[in-house]
JSON list of C-alpha atoms in Angstrom, two decimals:
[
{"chain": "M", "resi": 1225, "resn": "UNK", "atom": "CA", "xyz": [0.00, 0.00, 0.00]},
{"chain": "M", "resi": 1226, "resn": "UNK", "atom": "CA", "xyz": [1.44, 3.16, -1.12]},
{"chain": "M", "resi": 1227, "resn": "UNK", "atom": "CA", "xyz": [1.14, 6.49, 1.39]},
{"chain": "M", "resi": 1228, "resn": "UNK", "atom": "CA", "xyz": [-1.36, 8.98, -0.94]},
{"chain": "M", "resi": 1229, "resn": "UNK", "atom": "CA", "xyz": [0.22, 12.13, 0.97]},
{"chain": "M", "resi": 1230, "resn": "UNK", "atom": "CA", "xyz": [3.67, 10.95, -0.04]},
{"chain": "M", "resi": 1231, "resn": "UNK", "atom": "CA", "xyz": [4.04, 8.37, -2.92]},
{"chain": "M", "resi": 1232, "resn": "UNK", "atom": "CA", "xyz": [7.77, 7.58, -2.55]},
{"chain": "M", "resi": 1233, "resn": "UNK", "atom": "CA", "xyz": [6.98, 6.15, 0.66]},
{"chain": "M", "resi": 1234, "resn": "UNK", "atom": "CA", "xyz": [6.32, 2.24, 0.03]},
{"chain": "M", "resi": 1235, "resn": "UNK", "atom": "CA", "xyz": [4.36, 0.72, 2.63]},
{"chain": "M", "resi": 1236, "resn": "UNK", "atom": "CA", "xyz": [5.19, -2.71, 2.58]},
{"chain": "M", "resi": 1237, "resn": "UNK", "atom": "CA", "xyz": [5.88, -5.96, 5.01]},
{"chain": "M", "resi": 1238, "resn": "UNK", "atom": "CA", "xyz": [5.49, -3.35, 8.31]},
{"chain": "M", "resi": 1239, "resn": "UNK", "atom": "CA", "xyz": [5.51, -5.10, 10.97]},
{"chain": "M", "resi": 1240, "resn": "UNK", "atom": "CA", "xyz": [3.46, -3.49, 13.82]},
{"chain": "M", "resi": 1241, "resn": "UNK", "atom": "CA", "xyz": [1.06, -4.02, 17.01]},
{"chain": "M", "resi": 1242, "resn": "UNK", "atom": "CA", "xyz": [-2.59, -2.55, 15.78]},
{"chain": "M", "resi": 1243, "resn": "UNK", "atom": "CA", "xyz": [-4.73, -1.95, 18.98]},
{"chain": "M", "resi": 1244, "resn": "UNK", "atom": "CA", "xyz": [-7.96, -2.05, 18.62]},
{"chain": "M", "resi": 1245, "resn": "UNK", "atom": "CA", "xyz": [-10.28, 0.50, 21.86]},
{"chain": "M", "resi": 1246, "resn": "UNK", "atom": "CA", "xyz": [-14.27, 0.47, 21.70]},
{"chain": "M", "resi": 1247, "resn": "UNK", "atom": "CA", "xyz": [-15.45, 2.77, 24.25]},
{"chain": "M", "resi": 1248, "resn": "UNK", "atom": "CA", "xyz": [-18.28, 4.74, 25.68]},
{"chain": "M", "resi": 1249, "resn": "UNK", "atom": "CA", "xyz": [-18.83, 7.80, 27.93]},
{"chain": "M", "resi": 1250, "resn": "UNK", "atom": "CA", "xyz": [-21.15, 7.02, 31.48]},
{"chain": "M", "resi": 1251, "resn": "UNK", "atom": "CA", "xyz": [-25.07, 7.89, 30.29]},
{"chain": "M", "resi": 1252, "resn": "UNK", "atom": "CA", "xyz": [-24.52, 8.60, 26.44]},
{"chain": "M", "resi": 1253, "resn": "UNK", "atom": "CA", "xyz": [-25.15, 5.04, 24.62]},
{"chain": "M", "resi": 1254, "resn": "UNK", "atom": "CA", "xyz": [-22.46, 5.94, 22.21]},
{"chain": "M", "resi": 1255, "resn": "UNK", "atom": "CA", "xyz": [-19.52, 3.79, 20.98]},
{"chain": "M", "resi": 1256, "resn": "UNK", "atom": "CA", "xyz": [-16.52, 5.40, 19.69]},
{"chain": "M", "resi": 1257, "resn": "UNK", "atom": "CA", "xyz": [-13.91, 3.10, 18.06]},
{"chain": "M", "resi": 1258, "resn": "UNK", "atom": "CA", "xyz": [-10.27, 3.89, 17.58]},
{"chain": "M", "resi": 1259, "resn": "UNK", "atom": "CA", "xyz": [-7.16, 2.47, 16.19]},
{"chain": "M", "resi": 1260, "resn": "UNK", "atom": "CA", "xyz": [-3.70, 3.03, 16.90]},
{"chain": "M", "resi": 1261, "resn": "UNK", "atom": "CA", "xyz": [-0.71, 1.16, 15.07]},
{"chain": "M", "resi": 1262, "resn": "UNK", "atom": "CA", "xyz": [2.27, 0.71, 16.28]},
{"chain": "M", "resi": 1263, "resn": "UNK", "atom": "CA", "xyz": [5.34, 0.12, 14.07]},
{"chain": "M", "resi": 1264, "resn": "UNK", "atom": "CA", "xyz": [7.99, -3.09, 15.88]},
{"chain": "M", "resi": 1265, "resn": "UNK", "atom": "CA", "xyz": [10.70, -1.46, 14.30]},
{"chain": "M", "resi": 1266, "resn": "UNK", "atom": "CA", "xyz": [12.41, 2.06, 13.64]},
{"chain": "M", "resi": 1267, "resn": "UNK", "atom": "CA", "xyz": [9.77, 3.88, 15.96]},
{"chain": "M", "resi": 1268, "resn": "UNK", "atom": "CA", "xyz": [10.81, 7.63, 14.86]},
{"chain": "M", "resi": 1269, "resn": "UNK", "atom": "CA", "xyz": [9.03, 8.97, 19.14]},
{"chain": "M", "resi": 1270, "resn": "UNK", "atom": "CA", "xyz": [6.50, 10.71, 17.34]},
{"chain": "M", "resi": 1271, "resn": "UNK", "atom": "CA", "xyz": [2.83, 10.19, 16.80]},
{"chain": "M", "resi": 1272, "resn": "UNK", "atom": "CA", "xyz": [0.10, 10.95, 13.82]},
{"chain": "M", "resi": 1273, "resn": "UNK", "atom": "CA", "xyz": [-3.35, 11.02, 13.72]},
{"chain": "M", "resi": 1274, "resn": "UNK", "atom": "CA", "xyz": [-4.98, 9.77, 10.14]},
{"chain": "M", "resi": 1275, "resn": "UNK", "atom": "CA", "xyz": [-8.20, 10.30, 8.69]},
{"chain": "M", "resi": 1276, "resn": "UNK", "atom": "CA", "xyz": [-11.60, 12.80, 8.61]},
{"chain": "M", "resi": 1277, "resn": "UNK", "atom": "CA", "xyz": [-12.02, 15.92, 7.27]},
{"chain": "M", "resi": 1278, "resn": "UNK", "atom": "CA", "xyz": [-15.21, 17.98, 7.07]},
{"chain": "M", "resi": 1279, "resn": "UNK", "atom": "CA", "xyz": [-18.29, 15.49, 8.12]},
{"chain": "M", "resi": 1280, "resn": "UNK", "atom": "CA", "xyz": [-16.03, 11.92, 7.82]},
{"chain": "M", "resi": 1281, "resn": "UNK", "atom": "CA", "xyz": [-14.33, 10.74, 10.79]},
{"chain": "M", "resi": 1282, "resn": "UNK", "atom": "CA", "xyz": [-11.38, 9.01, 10.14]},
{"chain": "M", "resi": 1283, "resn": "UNK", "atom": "CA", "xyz": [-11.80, 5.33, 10.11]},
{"chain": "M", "resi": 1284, "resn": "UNK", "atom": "CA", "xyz": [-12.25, 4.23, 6.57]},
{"chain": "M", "resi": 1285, "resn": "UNK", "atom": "CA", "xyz": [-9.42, 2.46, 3.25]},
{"chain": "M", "resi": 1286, "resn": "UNK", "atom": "CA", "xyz": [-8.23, 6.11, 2.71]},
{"chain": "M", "resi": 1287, "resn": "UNK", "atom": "CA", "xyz": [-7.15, 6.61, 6.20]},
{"chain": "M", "resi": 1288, "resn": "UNK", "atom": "CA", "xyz": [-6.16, 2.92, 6.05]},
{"chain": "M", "resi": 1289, "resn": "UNK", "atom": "CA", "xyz": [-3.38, 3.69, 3.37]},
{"chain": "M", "resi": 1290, "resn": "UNK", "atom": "CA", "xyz": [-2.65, 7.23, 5.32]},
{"chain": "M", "resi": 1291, "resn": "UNK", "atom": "CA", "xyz": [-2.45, 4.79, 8.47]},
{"chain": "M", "resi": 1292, "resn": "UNK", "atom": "CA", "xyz": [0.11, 2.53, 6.34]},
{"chain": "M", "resi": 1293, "resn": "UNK", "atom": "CA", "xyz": [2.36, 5.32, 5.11]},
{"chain": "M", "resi": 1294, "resn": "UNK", "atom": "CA", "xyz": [2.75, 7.25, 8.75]},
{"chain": "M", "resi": 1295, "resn": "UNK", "atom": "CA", "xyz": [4.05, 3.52, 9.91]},
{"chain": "M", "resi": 1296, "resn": "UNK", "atom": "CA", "xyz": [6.13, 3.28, 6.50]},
{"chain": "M", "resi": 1297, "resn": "UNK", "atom": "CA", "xyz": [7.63, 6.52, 8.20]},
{"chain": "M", "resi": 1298, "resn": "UNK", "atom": "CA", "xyz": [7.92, 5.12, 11.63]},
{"chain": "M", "resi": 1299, "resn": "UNK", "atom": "CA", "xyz": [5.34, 7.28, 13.36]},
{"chain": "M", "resi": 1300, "resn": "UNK", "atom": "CA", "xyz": [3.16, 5.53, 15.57]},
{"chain": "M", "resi": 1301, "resn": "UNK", "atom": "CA", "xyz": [-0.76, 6.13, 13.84]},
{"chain": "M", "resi": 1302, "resn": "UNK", "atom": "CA", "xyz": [-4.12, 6.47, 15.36]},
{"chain": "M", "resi": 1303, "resn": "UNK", "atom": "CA", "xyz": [-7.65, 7.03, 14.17]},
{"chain": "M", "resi": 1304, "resn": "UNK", "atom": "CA", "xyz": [-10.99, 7.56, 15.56]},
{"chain": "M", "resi": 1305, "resn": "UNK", "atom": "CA", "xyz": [-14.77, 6.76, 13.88]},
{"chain": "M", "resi": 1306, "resn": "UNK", "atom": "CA", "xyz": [-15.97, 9.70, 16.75]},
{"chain": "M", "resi": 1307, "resn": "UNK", "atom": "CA", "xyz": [-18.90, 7.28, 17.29]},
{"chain": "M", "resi": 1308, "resn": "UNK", "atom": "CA", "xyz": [-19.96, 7.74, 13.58]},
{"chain": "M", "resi": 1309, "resn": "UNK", "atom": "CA", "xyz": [-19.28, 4.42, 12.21]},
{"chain": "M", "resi": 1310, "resn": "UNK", "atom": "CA", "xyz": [-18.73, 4.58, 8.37]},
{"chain": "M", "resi": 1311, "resn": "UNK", "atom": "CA", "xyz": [-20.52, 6.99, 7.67]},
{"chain": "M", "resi": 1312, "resn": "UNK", "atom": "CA", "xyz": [-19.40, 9.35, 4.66]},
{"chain": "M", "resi": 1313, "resn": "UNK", "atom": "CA", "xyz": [-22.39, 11.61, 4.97]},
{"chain": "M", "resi": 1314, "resn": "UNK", "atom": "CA", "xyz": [-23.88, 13.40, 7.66]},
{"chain": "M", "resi": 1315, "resn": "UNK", "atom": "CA", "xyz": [-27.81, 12.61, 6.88]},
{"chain": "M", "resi": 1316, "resn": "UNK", "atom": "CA", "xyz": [-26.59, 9.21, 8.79]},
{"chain": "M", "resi": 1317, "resn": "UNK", "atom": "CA", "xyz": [-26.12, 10.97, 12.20]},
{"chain": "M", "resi": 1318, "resn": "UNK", "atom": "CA", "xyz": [-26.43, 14.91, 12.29]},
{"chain": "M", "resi": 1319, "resn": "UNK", "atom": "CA", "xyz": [-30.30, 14.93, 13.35]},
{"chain": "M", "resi": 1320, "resn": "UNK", "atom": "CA", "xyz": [-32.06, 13.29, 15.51]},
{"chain": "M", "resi": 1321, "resn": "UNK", "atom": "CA", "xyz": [-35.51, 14.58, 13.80]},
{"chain": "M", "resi": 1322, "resn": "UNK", "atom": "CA", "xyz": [-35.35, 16.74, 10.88]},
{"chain": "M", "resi": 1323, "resn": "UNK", "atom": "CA", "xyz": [-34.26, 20.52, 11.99]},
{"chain": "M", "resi": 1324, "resn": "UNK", "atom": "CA", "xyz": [-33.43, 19.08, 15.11]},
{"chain": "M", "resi": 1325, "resn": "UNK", "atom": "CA", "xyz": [-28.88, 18.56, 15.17]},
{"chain": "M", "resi": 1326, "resn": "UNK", "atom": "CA", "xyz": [-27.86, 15.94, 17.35]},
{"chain": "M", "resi": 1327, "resn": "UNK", "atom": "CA", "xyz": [-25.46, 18.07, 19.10]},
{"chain": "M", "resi": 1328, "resn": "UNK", "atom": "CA", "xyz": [-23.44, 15.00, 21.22]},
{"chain": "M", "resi": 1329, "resn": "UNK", "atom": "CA", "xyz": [-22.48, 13.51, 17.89]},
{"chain": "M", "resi": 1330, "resn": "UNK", "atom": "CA", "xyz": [-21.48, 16.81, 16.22]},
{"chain": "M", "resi": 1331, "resn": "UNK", "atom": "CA", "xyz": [-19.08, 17.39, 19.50]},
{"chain": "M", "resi": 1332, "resn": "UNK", "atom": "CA", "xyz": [-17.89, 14.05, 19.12]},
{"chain": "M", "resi": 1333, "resn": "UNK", "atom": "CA", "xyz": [-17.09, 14.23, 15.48]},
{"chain": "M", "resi": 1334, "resn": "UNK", "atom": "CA", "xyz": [-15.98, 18.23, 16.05]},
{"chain": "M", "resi": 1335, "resn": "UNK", "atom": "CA", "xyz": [-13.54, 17.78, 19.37]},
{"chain": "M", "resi": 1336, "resn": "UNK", "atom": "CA", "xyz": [-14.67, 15.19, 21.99]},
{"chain": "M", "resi": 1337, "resn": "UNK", "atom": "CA", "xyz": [-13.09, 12.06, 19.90]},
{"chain": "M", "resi": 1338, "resn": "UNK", "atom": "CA", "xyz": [-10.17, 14.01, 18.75]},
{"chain": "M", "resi": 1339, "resn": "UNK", "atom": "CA", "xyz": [-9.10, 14.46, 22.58]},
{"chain": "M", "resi": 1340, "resn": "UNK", "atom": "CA", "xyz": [-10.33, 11.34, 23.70]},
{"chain": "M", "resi": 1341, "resn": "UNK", "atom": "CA", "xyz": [-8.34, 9.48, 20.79]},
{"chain": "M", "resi": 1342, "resn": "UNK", "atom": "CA", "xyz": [-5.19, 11.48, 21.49]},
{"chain": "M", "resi": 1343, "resn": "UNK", "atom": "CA", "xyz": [-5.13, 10.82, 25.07]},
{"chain": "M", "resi": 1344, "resn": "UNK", "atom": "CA", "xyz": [-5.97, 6.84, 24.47]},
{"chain": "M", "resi": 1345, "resn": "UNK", "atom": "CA", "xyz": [-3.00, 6.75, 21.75]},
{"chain": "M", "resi": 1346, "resn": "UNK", "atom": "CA", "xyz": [-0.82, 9.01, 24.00]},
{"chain": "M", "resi": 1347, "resn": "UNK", "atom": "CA", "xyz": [-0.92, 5.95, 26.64]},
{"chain": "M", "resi": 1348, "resn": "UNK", "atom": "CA", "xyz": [-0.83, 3.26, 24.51]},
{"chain": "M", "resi": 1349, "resn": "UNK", "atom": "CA", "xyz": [2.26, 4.68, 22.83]},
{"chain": "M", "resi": 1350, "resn": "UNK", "atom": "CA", "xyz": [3.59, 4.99, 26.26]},
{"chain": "M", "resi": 1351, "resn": "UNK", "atom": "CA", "xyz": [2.83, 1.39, 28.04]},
{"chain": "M", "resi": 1352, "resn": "UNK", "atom": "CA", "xyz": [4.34, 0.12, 24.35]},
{"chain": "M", "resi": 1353, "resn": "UNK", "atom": "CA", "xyz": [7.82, 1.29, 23.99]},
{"chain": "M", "resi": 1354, "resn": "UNK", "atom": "CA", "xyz": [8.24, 2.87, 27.81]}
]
């Protein structure tokens, strides 16, 4: 798998831990899934979060191959689906009734996930390599 941002970068044979995290927060019946990769080899000490960009979260094959190259690179990678699932429009969860915005998911897509992902991949980068 080649890394779309940078195409010189072959992503091949990596070797690396992929950690899989399903949570929820206390009262909210959500479930937010995130992945973080971590390479075996040649960790460069830095992360890099993959994926989303205007109403997408990040857990879909394009931030799979943006995933690929950041390990290619030797940056630990992490992603988040903010509770969104696979969704690649918004009709799928931005109202709960029409005119009415489901304002919990449009935090977790807009900032909630991002922090919550950050911190999860921030400790499982630590407990990994110390």
């Amino acid at each position: 798998m080649d890394h779309y941002n940078n195409p010189s970068v072959q992503a091949r044979g990596i070797e690396f831990c992929n950690i899989a995290v399903t949570y929820t927060h206390a009262g909210q019946g959500d479930s937010i899934n995130t992945g973080t990769w971590l390479p075996l080899k040649e960790f460069n000490g830095r992360p890099q979060a993959a994926g989303g960009g205007r109403y997408i979260s990040g857990r879909f094959e394009l931030t799979y191959a943006g995933m690929a190259g950041a390990l290619a690179q030797g940056y630990a990678t992490t992603s988040t689906d903010a509770g969104l699932g696979s969704a690649m429009l918004p009709d799928e969860w931005a109202l709960l009734s029409p005119g009415n915005v489901n304002l919990c998911n449009l935090q977790y897509l807009g900032s909630v996930s991002l922090r919550d992902t950050t911190l999860i991949a921030k400790n499982l980068i630590s407990s990994f390599y110390g």
